[in-house]
Tab-separated table of C-alpha atoms in Angstrom:
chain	number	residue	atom	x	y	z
D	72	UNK	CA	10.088	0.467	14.732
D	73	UNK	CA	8.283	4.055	14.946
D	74	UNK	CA	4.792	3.728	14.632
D	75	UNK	CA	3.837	7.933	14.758
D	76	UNK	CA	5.415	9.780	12.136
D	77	UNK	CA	8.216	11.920	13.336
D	78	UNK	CA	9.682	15.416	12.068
D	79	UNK	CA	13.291	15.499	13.101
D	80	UNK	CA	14.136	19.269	11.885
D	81	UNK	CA	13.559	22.506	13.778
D	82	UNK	CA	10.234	24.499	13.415
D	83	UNK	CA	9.964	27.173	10.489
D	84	UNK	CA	8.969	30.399	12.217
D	85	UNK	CA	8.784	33.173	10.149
D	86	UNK	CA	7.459	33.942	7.097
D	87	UNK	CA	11.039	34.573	5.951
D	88	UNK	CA	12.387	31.609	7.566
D	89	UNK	CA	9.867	29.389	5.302
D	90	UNK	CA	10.900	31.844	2.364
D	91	UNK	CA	14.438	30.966	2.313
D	92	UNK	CA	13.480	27.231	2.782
D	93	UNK	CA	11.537	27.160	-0.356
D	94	UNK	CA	13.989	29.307	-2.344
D	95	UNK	CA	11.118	32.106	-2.931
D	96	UNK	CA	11.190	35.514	-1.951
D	97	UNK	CA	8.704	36.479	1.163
D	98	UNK	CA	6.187	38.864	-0.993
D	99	UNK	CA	6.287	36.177	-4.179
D	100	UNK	CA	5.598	33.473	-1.949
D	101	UNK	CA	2.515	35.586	-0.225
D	102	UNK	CA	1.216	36.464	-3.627
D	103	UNK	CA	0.686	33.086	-4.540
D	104	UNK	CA	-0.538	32.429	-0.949
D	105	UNK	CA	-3.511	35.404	-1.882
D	106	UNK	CA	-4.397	33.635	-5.748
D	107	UNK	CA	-4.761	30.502	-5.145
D	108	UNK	CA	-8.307	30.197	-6.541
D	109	UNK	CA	-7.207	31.440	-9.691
D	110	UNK	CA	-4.072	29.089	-9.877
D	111	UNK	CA	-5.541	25.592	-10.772
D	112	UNK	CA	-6.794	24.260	-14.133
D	113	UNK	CA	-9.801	21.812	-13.084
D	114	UNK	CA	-11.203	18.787	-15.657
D	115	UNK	CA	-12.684	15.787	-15.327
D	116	UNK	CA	-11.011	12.583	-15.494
D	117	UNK	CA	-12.864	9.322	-15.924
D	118	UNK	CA	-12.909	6.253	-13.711
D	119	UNK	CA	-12.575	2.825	-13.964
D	120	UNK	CA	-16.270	2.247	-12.460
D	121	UNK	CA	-17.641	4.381	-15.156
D	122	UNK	CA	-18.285	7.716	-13.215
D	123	UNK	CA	-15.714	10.627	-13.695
D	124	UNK	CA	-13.568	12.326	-10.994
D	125	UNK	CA	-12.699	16.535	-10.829
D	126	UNK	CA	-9.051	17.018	-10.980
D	127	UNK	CA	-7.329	20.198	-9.768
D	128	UNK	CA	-4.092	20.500	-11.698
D	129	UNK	CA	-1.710	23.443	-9.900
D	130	UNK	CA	-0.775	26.171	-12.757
D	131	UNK	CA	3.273	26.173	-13.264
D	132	UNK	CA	4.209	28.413	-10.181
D	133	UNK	CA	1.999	27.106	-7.569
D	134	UNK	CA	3.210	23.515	-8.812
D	135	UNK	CA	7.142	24.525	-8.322
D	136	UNK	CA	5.797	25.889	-4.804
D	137	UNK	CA	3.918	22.700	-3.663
D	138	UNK	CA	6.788	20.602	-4.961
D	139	UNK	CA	9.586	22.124	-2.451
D	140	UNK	CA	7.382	21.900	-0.070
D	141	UNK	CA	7.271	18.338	-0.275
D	142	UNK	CA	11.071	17.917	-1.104
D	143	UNK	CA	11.871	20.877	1.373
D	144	UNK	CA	9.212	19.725	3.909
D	145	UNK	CA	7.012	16.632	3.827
D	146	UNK	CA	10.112	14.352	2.292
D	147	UNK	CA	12.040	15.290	5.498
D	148	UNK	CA	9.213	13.358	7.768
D	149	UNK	CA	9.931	9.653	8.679
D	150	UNK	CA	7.168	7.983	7.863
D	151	UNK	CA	6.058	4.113	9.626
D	152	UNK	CA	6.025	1.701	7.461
D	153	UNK	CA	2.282	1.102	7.792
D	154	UNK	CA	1.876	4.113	5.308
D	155	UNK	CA	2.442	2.523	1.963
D	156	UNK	CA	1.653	5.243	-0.685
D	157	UNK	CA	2.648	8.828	-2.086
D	158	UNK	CA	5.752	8.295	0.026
D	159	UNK	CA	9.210	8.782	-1.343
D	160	UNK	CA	11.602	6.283	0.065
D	161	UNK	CA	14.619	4.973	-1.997
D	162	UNK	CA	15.604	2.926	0.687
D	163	UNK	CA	12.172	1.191	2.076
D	164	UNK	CA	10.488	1.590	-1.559
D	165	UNK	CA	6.533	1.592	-0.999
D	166	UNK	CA	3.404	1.472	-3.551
D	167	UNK	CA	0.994	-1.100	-4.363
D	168	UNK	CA	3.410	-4.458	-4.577
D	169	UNK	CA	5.041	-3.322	-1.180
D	170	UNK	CA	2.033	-2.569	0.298
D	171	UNK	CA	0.482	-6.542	-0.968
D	172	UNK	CA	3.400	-8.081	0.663
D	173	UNK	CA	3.036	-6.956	3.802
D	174	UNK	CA	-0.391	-9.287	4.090
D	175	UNK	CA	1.072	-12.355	1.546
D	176	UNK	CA	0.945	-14.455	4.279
D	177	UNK	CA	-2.090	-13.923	5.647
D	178	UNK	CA	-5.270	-16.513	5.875
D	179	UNK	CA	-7.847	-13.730	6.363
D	180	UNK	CA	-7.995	-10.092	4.907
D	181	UNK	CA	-10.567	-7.171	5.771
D	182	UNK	CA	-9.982	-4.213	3.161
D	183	UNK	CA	-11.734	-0.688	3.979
D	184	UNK	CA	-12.015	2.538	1.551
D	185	UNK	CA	-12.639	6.086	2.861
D	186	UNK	CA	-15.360	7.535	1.130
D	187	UNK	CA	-14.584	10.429	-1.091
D	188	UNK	CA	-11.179	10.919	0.832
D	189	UNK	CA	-9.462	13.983	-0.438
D	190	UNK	CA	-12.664	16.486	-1.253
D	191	UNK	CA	-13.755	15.592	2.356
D	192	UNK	CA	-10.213	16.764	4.081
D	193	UNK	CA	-11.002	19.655	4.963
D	194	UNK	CA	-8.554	23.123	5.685
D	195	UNK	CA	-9.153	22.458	9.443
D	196	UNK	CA	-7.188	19.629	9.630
D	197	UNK	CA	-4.284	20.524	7.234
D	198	UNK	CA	-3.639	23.237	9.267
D	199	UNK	CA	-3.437	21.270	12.147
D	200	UNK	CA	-0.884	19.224	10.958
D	201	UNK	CA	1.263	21.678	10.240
D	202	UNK	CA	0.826	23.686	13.427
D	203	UNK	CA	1.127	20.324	15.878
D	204	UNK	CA	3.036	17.755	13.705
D	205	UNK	CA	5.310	20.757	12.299
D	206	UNK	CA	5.481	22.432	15.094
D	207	UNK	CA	5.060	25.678	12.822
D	208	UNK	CA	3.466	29.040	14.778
D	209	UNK	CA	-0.068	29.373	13.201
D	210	UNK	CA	0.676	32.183	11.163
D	211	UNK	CA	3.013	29.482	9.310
D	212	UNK	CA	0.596	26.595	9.117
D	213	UNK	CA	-2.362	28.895	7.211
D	214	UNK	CA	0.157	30.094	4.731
D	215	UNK	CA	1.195	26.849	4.119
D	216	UNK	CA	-2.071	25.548	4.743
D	217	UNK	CA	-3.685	28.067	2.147
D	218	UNK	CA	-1.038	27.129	-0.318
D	219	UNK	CA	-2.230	23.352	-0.295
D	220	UNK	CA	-5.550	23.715	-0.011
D	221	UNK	CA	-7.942	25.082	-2.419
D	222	UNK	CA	-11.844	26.150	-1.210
D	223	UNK	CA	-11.102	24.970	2.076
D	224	UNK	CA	-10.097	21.344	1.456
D	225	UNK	CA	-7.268	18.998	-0.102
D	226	UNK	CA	-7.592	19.218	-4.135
D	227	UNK	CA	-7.427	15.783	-5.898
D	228	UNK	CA	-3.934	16.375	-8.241
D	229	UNK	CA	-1.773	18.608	-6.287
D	230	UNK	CA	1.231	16.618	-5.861
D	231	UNK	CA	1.523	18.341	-1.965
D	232	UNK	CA	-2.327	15.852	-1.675
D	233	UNK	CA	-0.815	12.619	-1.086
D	234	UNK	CA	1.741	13.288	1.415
D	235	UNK	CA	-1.257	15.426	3.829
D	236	UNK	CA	-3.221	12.290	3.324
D	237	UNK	CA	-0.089	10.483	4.779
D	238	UNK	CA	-0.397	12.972	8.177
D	239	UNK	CA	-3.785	13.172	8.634
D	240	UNK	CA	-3.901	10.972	11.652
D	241	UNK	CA	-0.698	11.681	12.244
D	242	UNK	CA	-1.911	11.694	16.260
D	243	UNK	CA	-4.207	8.749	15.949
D	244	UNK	CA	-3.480	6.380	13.825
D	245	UNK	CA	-0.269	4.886	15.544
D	246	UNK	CA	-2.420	4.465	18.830
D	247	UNK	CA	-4.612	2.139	16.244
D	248	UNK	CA	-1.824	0.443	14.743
D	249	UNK	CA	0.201	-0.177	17.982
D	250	UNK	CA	-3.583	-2.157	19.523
D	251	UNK	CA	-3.960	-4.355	16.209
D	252	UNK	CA	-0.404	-5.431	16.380
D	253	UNK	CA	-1.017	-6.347	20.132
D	254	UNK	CA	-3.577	-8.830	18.564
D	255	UNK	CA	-1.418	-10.467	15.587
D	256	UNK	CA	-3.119	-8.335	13.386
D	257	UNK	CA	-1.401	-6.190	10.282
D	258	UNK	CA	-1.966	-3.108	9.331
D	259	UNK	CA	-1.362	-0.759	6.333
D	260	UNK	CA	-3.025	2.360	4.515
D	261	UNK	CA	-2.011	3.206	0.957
D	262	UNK	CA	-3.658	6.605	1.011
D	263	UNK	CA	-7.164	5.919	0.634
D	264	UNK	CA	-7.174	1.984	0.977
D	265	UNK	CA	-6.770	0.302	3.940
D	266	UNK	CA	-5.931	-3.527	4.791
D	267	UNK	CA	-6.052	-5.268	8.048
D	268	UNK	CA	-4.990	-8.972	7.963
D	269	UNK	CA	-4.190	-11.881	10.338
D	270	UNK	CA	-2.879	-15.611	9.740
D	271	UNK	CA	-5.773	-16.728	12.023
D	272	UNK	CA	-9.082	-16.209	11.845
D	273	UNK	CA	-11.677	-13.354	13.517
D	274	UNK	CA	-14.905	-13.941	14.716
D	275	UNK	CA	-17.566	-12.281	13.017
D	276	UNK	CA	-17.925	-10.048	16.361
D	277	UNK	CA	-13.907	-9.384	16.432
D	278	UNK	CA	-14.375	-8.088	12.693
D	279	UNK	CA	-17.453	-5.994	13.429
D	280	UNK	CA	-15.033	-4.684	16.623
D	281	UNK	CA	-12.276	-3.504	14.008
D	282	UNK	CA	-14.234	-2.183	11.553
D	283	UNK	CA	-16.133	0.060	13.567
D	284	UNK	CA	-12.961	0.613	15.539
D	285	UNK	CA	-11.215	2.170	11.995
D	286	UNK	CA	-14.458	3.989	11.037
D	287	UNK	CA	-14.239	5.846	14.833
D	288	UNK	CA	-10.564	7.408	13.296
D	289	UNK	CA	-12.316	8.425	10.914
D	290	UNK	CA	-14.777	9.632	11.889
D	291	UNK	CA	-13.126	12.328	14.567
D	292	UNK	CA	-11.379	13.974	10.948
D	293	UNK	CA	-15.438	14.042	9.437
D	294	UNK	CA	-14.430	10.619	6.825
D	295	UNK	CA	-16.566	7.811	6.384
D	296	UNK	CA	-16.054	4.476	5.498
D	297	UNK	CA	-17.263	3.313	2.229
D	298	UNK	CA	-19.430	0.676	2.942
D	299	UNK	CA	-20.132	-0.707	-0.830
D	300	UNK	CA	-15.962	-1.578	-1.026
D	301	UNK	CA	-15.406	-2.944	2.230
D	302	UNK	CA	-14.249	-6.665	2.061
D	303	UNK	CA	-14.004	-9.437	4.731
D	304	UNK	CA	-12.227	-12.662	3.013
D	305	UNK	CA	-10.599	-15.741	3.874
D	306	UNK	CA	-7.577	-17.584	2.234
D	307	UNK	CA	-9.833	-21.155	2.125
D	308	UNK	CA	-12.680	-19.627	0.510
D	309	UNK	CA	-12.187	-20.315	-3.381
D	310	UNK	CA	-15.030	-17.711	-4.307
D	311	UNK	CA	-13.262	-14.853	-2.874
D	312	UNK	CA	-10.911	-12.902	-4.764
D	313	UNK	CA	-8.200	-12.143	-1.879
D	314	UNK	CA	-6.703	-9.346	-3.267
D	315	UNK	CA	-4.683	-6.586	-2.047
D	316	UNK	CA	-4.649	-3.005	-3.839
D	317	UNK	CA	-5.335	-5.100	-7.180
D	318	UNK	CA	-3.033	-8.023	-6.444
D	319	UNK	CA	-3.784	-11.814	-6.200
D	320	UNK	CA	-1.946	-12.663	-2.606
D	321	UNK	CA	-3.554	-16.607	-2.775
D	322	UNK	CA	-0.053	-18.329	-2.761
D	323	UNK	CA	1.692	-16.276	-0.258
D	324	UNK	CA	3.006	-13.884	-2.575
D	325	UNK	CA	1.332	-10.860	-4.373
D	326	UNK	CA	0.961	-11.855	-7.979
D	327	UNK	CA	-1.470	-10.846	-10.647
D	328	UNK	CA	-3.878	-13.771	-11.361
D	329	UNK	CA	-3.556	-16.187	-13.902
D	330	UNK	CA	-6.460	-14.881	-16.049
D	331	UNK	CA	-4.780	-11.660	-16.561
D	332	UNK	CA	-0.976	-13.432	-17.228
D	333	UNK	CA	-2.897	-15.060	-20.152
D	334	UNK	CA	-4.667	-11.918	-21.217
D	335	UNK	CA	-0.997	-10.302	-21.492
D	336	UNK	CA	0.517	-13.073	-23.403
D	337	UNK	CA	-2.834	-12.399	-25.570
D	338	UNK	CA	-1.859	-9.045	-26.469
D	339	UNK	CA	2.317	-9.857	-27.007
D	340	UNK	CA	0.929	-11.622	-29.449
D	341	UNK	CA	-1.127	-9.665	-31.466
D	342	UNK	CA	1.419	-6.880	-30.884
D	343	UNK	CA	3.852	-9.194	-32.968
D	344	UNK	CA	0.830	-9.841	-35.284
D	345	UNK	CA	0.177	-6.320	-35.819
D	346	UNK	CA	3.661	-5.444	-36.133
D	347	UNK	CA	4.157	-7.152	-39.643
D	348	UNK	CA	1.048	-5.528	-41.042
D	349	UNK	CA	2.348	-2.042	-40.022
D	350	UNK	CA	4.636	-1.378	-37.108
D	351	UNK	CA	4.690	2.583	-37.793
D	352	UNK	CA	0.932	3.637	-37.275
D	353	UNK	CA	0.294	5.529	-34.209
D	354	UNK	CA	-2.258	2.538	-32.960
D	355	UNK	CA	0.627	0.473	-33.190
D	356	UNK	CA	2.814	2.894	-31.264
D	357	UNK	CA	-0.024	3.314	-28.486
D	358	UNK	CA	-0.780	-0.537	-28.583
D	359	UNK	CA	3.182	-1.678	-27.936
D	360	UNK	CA	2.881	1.085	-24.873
D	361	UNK	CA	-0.103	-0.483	-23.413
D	362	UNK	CA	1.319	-3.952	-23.317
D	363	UNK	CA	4.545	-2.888	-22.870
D	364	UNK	CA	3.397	-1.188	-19.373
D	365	UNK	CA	1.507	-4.274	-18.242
D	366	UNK	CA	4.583	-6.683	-18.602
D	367	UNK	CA	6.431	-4.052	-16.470
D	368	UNK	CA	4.039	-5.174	-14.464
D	369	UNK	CA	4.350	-8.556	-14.238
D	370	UNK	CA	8.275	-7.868	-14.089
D	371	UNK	CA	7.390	-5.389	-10.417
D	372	UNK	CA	6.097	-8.995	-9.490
D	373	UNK	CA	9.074	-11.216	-10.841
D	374	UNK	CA	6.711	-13.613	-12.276
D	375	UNK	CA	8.789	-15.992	-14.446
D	376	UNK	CA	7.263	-15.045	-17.535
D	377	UNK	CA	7.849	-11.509	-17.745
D	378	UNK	CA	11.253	-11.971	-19.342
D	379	UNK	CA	10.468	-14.027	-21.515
D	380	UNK	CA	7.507	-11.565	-22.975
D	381	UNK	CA	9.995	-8.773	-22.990
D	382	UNK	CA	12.337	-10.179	-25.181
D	383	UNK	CA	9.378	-10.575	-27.275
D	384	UNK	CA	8.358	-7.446	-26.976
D	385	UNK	CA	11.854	-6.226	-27.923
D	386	UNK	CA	11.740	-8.149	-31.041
D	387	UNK	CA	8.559	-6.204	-32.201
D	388	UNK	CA	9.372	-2.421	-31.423
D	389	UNK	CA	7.146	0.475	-32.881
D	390	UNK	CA	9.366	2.708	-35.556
D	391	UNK	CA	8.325	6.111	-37.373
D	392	UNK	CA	7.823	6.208	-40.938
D	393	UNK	CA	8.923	8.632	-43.131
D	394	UNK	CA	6.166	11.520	-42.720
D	395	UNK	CA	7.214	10.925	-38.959
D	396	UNK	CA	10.695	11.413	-39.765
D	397	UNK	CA	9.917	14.564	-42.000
D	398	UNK	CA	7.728	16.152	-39.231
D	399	UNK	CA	10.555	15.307	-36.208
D	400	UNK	CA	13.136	17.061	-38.831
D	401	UNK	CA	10.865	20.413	-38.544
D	402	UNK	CA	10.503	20.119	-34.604
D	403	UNK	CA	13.772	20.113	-34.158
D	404	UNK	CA	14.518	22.694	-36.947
D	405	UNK	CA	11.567	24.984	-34.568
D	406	UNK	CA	13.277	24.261	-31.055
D	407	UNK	CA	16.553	24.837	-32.108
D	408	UNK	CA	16.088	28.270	-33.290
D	409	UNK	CA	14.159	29.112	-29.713
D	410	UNK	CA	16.271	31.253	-27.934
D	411	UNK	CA	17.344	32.325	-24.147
D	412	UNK	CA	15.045	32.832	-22.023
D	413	UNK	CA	12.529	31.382	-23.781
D	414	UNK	CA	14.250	28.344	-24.499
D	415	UNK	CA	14.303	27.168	-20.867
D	416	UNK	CA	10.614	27.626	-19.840
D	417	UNK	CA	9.247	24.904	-18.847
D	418	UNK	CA	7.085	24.085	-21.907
D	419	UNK	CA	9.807	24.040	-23.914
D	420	UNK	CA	12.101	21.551	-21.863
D	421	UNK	CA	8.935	19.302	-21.915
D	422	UNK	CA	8.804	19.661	-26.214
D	423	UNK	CA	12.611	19.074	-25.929
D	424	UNK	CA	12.056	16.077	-24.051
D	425	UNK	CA	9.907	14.696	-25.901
D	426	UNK	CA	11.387	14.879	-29.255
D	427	UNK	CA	14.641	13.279	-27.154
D	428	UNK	CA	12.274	10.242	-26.440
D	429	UNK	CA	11.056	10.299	-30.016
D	430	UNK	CA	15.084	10.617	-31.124
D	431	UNK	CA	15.218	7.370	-29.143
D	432	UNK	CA	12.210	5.637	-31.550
D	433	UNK	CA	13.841	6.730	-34.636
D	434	UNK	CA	17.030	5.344	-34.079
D	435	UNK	CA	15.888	1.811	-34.308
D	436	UNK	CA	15.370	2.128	-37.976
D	437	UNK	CA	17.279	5.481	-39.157
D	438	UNK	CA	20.310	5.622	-36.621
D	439	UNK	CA	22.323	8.549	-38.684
D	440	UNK	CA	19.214	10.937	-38.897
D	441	UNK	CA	18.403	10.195	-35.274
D	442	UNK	CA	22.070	10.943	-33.779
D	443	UNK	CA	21.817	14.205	-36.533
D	444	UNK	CA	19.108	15.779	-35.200
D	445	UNK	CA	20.206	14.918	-31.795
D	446	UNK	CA	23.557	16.638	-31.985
D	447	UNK	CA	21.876	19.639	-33.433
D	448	UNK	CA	19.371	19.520	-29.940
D	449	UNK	CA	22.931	18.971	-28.149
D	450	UNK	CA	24.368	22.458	-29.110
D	451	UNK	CA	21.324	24.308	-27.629
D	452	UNK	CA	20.444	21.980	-24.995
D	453	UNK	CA	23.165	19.976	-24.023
D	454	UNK	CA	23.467	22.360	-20.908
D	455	UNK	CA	19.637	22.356	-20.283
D	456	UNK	CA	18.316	21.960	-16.754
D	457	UNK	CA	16.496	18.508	-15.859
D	458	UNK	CA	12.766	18.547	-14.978
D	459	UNK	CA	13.621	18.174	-11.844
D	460	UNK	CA	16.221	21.224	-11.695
D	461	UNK	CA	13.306	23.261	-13.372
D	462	UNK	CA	10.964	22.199	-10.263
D	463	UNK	CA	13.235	22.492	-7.575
């Protein structure tokens, strides 16, 4: 198993060279290179702890840019298995569950959170990864480098973020994983969160060793720990909640705990409560979603009650009334008279699919008007391209 992350194409060169690999022509892809400050919506975005976070969301071309680069680019890195998030693998899936697993077995866990991580990457470093991990000349690695970037370090909700986070210590942190395995201990970093773990148990000196050990990494890219969610716990200790990125790993195999199992079965039922008092209101709608997503979860986790809750859930589905009906019979009556070019912009494909997935609710309890105001979509759309053909 490969424990550095490893590039297996040729270097990009030239400015043309990286053109062509994008699909952009050299003076477009410069002039987004030279506006970058002016290409990102920023808000704020609130937390579970309370406090809010900035996002930077990329304006529609510098989004299509950022995401060839990552199918063009970053998605052609193999990546160790001890990086466990942002990563897309069909064939070695990885995100929270995967990431749990890998310590199930464990009797003692220490989990560590950088501080702050993506505002505190800084341009510096970006560049470097694409100049030494690339291989790319540095004329390459600060156009690339500006495109990713925005004042000089790695903006929270640029979809290019996750995968630099996934480099970073693209020279270091292999040299860190390769020592820890030497001493039975596991490793893994889902961007930001990172879990050591061993089926024996460290002294209190050994887990000072590591910890400072991790913070030194980070330390040499200006990160710091965050002390306040760093956890040291052990398997026997009842108190402790011996958790990995949010799930329960107690019995050898991550699960959510039993308090929130019971909290889900809580709301499938006053979903099917709700749903004979009035099944088409919008709180209903947004209610059935919420609880719908959370038994998704417990179906990621294969916990024997999820199927049982779906087919509950099944049994209770949101439908539109008939002002909802009336108002999807004008939306369609608006697209549908949109015409070429316009029609294929990607604000409109998002509408389009949207009133699709609304088609879909509507069907449940007016079948002929749904597949009616499909066909009429059809005739306009039917040849549309896919979000994904509109990015790429």
């Amino acid at each position: 198993m490969k424990l550095a992350p490893h590039y297996p194409n040729n270097p990009i060169a030239s400015v043309e060279a990286l053109a062509i690999t994008l699909g952009i022509h050299p003076k477009l892809l410069l002039d987004l290179s030279n506006k970058i400050d002016n290409s990102y919506t920023s808000f704020l975005t609130p937390q579970k702890n309370g406090k809010e976070r900035l996002v930077h969301e990329p304006k529609y071309e510098l989004k299509k840019l950022q995401k060839r680069i990552n199918s063009r680019i970053f998605e052609k890195v193999e990546y160790p298995e001890y990086l466990q998030g942002g990563i897309k693998d069909e064939n070695n899936p990885r995100d929270y569950v995967a990431n749990a697993l890998r310590h199930s077995h464990a009797n003692q866990i220490i989990c560590i959170d950088i501080k702050q991580f993506y505002p505190n990457i800084k341009s510096e470093y970006v560049s470097k990864i694409f100049q030494h991990f690339f291989k790319f000349p540095a004329h390459i690695a600060e156009l690339l480098t500006k495109i990713v970037t925005l004042h000089n370090r790695v903006p929270q909700g640029a979809c290019t973020s996750s995968y630099i986070a996934n480099l970073l210590f693209y020279d270091t942190e292999y040299l860190l994983v390769s020592e820890l395995q030497k001493h039975n201990i596991q490793y893994s970093r889902l961007l930001d969160d990172i879990t050591l773990s061993t089926q024996t148990t460290l002294t209190k000196e050994q887990e000072t060793f590591y910890i400072k050990k991790i913070a030194a990494l980070f330390k040499k890219y200006e990160l710091k720990i965050n002390g306040r969610k760093t956890r040291i716990e052990h398997r026997a200790n009842p108190e402790a909640s011996f958790e990995v990125t949010g799930l329960w790993i107690g019995h050898k195999k991550p699960k959510s705990r039993k308090e929130e199992r019971r909290f889900i079965r809580q709301l499938v039922f006053m979903c099917e409560r709700e749903y004979k008092v009035n099944r088409c209101s919008e709180k209903y709608h947004e209610r059935w979603n919420e609880v719908s997503g959370k038994v998704a979860k417990l179906q990621r986790l294969q916990h024997v009650q999820a199927k049982k809750l779906r087919e509950r859930l099944s049994l209770v589905l949101p439908v539109y009334d008939e002002p909802m009906q009336k108002q999807l019979i004008q939306e369609t009556k608006k697209l549908v008279k949109v015409t070429a070019p316009q029609n294929q912009r990607i604000g409109n494909i998002k509408r389009v699919n949207s009133l699709y997935y609304r088609l879909g609710i509507l069907g449940r309890n007016n079948k002929s008007l749904a597949n009616s105001l499909r066909l009429q979509l059809n005739k306009v759309y039917g040849n549309k391209q896919t979000k994904k053909e509109i990015w790429e």
